[in-house]
Tab-separated table of C-alpha atoms in Angstrom:
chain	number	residue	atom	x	y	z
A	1430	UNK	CA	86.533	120.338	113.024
A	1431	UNK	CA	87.264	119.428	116.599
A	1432	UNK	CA	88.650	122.380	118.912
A	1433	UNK	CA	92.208	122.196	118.384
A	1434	UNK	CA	93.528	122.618	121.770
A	1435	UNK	CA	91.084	120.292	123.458
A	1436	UNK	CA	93.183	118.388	126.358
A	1437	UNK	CA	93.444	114.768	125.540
A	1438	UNK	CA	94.312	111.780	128.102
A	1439	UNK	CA	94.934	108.255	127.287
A	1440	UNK	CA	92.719	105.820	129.462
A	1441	UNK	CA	91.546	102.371	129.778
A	1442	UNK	CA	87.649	102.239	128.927
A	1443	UNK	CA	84.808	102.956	130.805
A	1444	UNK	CA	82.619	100.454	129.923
A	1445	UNK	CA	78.952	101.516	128.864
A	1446	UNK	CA	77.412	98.388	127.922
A	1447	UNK	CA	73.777	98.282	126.614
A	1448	UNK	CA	71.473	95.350	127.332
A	1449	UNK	CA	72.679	91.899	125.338
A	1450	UNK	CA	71.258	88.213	125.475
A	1451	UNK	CA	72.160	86.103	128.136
A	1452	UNK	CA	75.299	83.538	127.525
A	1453	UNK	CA	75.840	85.382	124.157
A	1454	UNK	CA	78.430	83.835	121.708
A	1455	UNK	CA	80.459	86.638	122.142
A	1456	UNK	CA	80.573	86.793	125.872
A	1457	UNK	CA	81.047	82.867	125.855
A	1458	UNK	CA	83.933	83.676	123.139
A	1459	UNK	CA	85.675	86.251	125.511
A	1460	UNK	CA	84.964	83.850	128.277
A	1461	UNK	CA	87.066	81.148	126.692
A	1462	UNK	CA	89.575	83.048	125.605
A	1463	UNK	CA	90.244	83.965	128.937
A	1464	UNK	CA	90.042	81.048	130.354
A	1465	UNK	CA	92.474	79.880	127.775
A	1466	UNK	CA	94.820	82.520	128.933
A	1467	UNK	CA	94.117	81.301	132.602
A	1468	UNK	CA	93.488	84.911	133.480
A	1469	UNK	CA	91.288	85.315	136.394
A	1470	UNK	CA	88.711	87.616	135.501
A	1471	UNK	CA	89.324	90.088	138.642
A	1472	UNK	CA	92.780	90.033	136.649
A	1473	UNK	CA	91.602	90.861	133.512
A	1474	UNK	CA	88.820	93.202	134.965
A	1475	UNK	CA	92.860	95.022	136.960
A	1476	UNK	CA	94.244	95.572	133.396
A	1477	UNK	CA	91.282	96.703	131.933
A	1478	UNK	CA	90.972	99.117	135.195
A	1479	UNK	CA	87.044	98.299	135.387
A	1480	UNK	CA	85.596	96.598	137.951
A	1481	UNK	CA	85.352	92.856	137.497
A	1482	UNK	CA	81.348	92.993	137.569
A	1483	UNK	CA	81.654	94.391	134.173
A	1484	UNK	CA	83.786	91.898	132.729
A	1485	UNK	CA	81.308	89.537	134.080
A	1486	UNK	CA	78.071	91.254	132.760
A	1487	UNK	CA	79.923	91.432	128.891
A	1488	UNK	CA	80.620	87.785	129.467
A	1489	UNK	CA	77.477	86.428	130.162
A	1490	UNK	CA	75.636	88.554	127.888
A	1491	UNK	CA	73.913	90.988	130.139
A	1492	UNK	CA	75.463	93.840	128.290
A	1493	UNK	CA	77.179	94.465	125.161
A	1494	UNK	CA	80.453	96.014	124.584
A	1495	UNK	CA	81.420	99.385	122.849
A	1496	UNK	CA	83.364	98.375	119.649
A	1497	UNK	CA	86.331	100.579	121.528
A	1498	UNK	CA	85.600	98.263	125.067
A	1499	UNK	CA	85.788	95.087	122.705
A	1500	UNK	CA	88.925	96.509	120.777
A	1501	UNK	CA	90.347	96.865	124.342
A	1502	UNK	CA	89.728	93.481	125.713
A	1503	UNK	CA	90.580	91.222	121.983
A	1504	UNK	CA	94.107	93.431	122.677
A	1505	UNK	CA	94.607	92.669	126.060
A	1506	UNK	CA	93.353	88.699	125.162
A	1507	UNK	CA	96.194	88.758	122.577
A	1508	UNK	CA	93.307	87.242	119.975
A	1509	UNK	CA	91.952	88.732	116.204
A	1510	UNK	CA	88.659	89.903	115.762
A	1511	UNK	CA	87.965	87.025	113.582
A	1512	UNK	CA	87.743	84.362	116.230
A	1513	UNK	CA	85.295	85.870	118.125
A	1514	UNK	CA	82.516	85.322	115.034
A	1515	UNK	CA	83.374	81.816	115.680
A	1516	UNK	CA	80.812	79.402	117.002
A	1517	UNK	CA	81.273	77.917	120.288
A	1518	UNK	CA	82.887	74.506	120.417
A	1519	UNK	CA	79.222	72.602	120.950
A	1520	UNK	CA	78.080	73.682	117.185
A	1521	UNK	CA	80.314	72.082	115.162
A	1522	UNK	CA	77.787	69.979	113.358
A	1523	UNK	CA	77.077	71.944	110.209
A	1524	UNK	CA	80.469	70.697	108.597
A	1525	UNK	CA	79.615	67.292	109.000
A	1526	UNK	CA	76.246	67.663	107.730
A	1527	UNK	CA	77.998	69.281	104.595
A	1528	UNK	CA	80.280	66.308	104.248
A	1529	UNK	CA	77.336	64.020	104.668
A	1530	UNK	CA	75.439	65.835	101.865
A	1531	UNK	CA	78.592	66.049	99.606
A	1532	UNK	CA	78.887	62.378	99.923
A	1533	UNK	CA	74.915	61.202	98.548
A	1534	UNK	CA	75.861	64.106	95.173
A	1535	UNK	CA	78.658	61.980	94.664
A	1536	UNK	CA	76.896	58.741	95.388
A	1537	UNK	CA	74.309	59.897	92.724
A	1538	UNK	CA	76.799	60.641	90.305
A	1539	UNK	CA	76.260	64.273	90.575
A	1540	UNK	CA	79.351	67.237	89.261
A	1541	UNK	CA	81.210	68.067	92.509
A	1542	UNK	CA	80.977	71.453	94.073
A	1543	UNK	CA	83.272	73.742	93.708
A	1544	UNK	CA	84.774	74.804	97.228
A	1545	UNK	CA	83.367	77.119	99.549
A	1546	UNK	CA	86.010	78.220	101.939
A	1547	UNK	CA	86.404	81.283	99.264
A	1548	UNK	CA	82.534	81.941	99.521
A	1549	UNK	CA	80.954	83.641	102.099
A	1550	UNK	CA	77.308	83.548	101.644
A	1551	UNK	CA	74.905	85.954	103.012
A	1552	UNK	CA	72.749	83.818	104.535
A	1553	UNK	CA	75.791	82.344	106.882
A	1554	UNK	CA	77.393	85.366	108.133
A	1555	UNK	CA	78.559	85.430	111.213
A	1556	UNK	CA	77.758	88.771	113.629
A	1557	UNK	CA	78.534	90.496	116.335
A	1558	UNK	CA	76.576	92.667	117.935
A	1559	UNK	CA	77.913	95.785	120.130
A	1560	UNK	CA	76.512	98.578	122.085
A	1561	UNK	CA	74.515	101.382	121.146
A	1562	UNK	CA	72.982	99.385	117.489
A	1563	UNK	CA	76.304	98.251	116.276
A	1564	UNK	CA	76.512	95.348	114.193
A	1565	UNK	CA	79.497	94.172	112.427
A	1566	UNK	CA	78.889	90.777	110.435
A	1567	UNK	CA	82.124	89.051	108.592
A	1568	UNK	CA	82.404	89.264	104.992
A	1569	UNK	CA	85.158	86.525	104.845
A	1570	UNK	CA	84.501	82.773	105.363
A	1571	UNK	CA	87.458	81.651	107.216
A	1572	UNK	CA	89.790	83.068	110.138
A	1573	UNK	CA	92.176	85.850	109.082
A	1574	UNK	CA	94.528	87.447	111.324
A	1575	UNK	CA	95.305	90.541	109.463
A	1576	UNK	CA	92.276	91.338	107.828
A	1577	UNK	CA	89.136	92.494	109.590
A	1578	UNK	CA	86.519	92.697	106.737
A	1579	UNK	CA	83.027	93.435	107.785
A	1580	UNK	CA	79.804	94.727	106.762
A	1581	UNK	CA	78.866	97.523	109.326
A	1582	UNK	CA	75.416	98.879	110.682
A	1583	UNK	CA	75.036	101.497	112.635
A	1584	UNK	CA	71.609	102.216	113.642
A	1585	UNK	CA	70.149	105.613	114.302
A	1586	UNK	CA	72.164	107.092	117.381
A	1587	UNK	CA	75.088	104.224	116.640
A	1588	UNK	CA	78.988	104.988	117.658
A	1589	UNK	CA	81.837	103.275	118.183
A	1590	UNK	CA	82.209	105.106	121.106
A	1591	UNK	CA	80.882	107.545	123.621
A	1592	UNK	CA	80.473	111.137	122.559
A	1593	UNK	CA	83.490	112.858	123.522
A	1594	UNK	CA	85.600	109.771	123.437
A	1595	UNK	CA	88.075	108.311	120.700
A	1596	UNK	CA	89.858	105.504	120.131
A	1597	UNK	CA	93.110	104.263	118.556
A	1598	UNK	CA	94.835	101.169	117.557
A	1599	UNK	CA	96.767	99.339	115.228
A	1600	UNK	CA	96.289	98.763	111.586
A	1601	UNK	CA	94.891	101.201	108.451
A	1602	UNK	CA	91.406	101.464	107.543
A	1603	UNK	CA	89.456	101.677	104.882
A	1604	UNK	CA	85.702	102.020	104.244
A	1605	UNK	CA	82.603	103.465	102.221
A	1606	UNK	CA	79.064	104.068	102.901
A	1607	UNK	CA	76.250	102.065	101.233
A	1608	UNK	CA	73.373	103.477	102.858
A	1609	UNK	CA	73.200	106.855	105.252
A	1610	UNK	CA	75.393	109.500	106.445
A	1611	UNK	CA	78.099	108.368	108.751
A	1612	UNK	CA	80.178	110.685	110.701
A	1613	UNK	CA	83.853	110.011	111.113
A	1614	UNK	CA	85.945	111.871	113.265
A	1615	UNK	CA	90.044	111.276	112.919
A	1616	UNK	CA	91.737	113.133	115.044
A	1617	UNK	CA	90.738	116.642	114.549
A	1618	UNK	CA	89.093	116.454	111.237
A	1619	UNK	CA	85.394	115.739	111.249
A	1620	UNK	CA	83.663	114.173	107.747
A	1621	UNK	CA	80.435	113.333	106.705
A	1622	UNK	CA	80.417	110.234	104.385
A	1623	UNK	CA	77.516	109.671	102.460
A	1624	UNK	CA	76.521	106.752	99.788
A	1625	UNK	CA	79.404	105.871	97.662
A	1626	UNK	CA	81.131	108.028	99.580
A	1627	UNK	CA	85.184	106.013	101.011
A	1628	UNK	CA	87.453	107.055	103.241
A	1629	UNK	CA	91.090	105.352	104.365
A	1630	UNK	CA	93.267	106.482	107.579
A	1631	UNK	CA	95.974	104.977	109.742
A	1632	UNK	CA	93.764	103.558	113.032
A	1633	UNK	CA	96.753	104.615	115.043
A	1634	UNK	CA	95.119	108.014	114.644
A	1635	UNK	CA	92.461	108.501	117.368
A	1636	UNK	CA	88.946	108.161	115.694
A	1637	UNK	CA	85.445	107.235	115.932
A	1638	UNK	CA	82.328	106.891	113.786
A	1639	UNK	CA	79.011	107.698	114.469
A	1640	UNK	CA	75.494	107.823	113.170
A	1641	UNK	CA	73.812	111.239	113.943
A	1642	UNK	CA	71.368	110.879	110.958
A	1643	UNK	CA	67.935	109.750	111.170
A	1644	UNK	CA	68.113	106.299	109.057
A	1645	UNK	CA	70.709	102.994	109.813
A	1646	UNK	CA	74.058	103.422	108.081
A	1647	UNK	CA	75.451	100.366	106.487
A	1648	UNK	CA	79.070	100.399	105.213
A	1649	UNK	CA	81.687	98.167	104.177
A	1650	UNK	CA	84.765	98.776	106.191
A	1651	UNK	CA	88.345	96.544	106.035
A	1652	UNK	CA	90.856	96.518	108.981
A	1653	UNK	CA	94.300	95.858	107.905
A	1654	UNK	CA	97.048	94.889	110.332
A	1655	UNK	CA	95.490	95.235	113.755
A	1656	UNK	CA	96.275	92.489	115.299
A	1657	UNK	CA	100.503	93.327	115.070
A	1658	UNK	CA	100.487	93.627	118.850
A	1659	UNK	CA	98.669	92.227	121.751
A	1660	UNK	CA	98.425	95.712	123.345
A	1661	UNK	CA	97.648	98.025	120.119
A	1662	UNK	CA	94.555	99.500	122.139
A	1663	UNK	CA	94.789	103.444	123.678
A	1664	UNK	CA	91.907	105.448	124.353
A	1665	UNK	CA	91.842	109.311	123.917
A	1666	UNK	CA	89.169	110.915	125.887
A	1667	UNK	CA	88.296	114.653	125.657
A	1668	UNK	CA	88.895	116.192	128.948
A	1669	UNK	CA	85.159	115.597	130.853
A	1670	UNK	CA	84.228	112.983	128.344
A	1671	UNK	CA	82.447	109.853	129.081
């Protein structure tokens, strides 16, 4: 249980990135979307209330995002989840490819295929991956606004967010453990979830999951409904938190 009269403040994020790869897809992503926008990024870095070296370090890949600090920007952006698992504009080959292939089965007289866009196979998820060993990869194969379904890890030491921080948004969730504990905190109730183990809360609640065990947690966890508003991010920090 967290201490009931703990002061609370609602804040912009205070972005602890961890190291990422250089020209990342997400950071490209973010980058275009952006640009897009034609927001500057000392603009973007104003509403954030960061300083614009940040913006540029998650955009270039030099450091990762907290999945609160990415919650915050996709809000602010005015963009789903889902289109940041998209590859950048210069790999669009692999449809063609796929077309070319579909083309020689037929040519040999071979049964069509059924469709894929309802299949997402393992082997061609897409992933993101955030600070502190989070990885979210996307369960679905196509773009969808209102559903964010995605196979979580948290490894050892994972969190959505700093200790001491929460964060809050639009949308319900719902999710259960495959593998490892995983703490989740909603607002002042704290639960340990472990294999098999679900749980389902309104995301307007502050919150925030975390690994404190001593193997990865893997989960499957569905956000309904977030994006509803281009500014559905707060963040609740406890009063010292970072």
């Amino acid at each position: 249980m967290v201490e009931g009269d703990t002061a609370k403040r609602t804040a912009k994020p205070r972005v602890a990135g961890t190291p990422g790869t250089p020209s990342s897809p997400l950071g490209e992503r973010l980058r275009r979307e952006r640009d897009r926008l034609g927001l500057s990024l000392r603009e973007l870095a104003r509403r954030l209330e960061v300083s614009p070296s940040l913006v540029s370090q998650i955009e270039t890949g030099k450091i990762q995002p907290s999945v609160r600090t990415l919650y915050a920007i996709v809000s602010e952006l005015g963009v789903s989840l889902d289109e940041l698992f998209a590859p950048p504009a210069s790999s669009q080959a692999a449809p063609q490819q796929a077309t070319a292939g579909a083309s020689r089965r037929a040519t040999r007289g071979a049964s069509p295929e059924p469709s894929t866009d309802r299949v997402q196979r393992v082997h061609d998820r897409r992933a993101i991956e955030l600070e502190s060993g989070v990885r979210w990869e996307r369960l679905t194969a196509w773009n969808d606004p209102d559903v964010e379904f995605l196979y979580a890890t948290y490894a050892v030491g994972g969190a959505s967010s700093p200790e001491g921080t929460l964060v809050r948004h639009n949308g319900r969730e719902f999710g259960t453990v495959i593998n490892g504990r995983l703490g989740v905190t909603v607002g002042f109730e704290e639960y340990v979830l472990e294999p098999g183990d679900s749980i389902s809360f309104e995301s307007s609640i502050p919150h925030r999951l975390h690994n404190d065990g001593d193997i990865d947690v893997r989960a499957i966890w569905v956000v309904l409904g977030r994006y509803h508003s281009s500014r559905s991010v707060e963040l609740d920090e406890d009063a010292g938190g970072h």
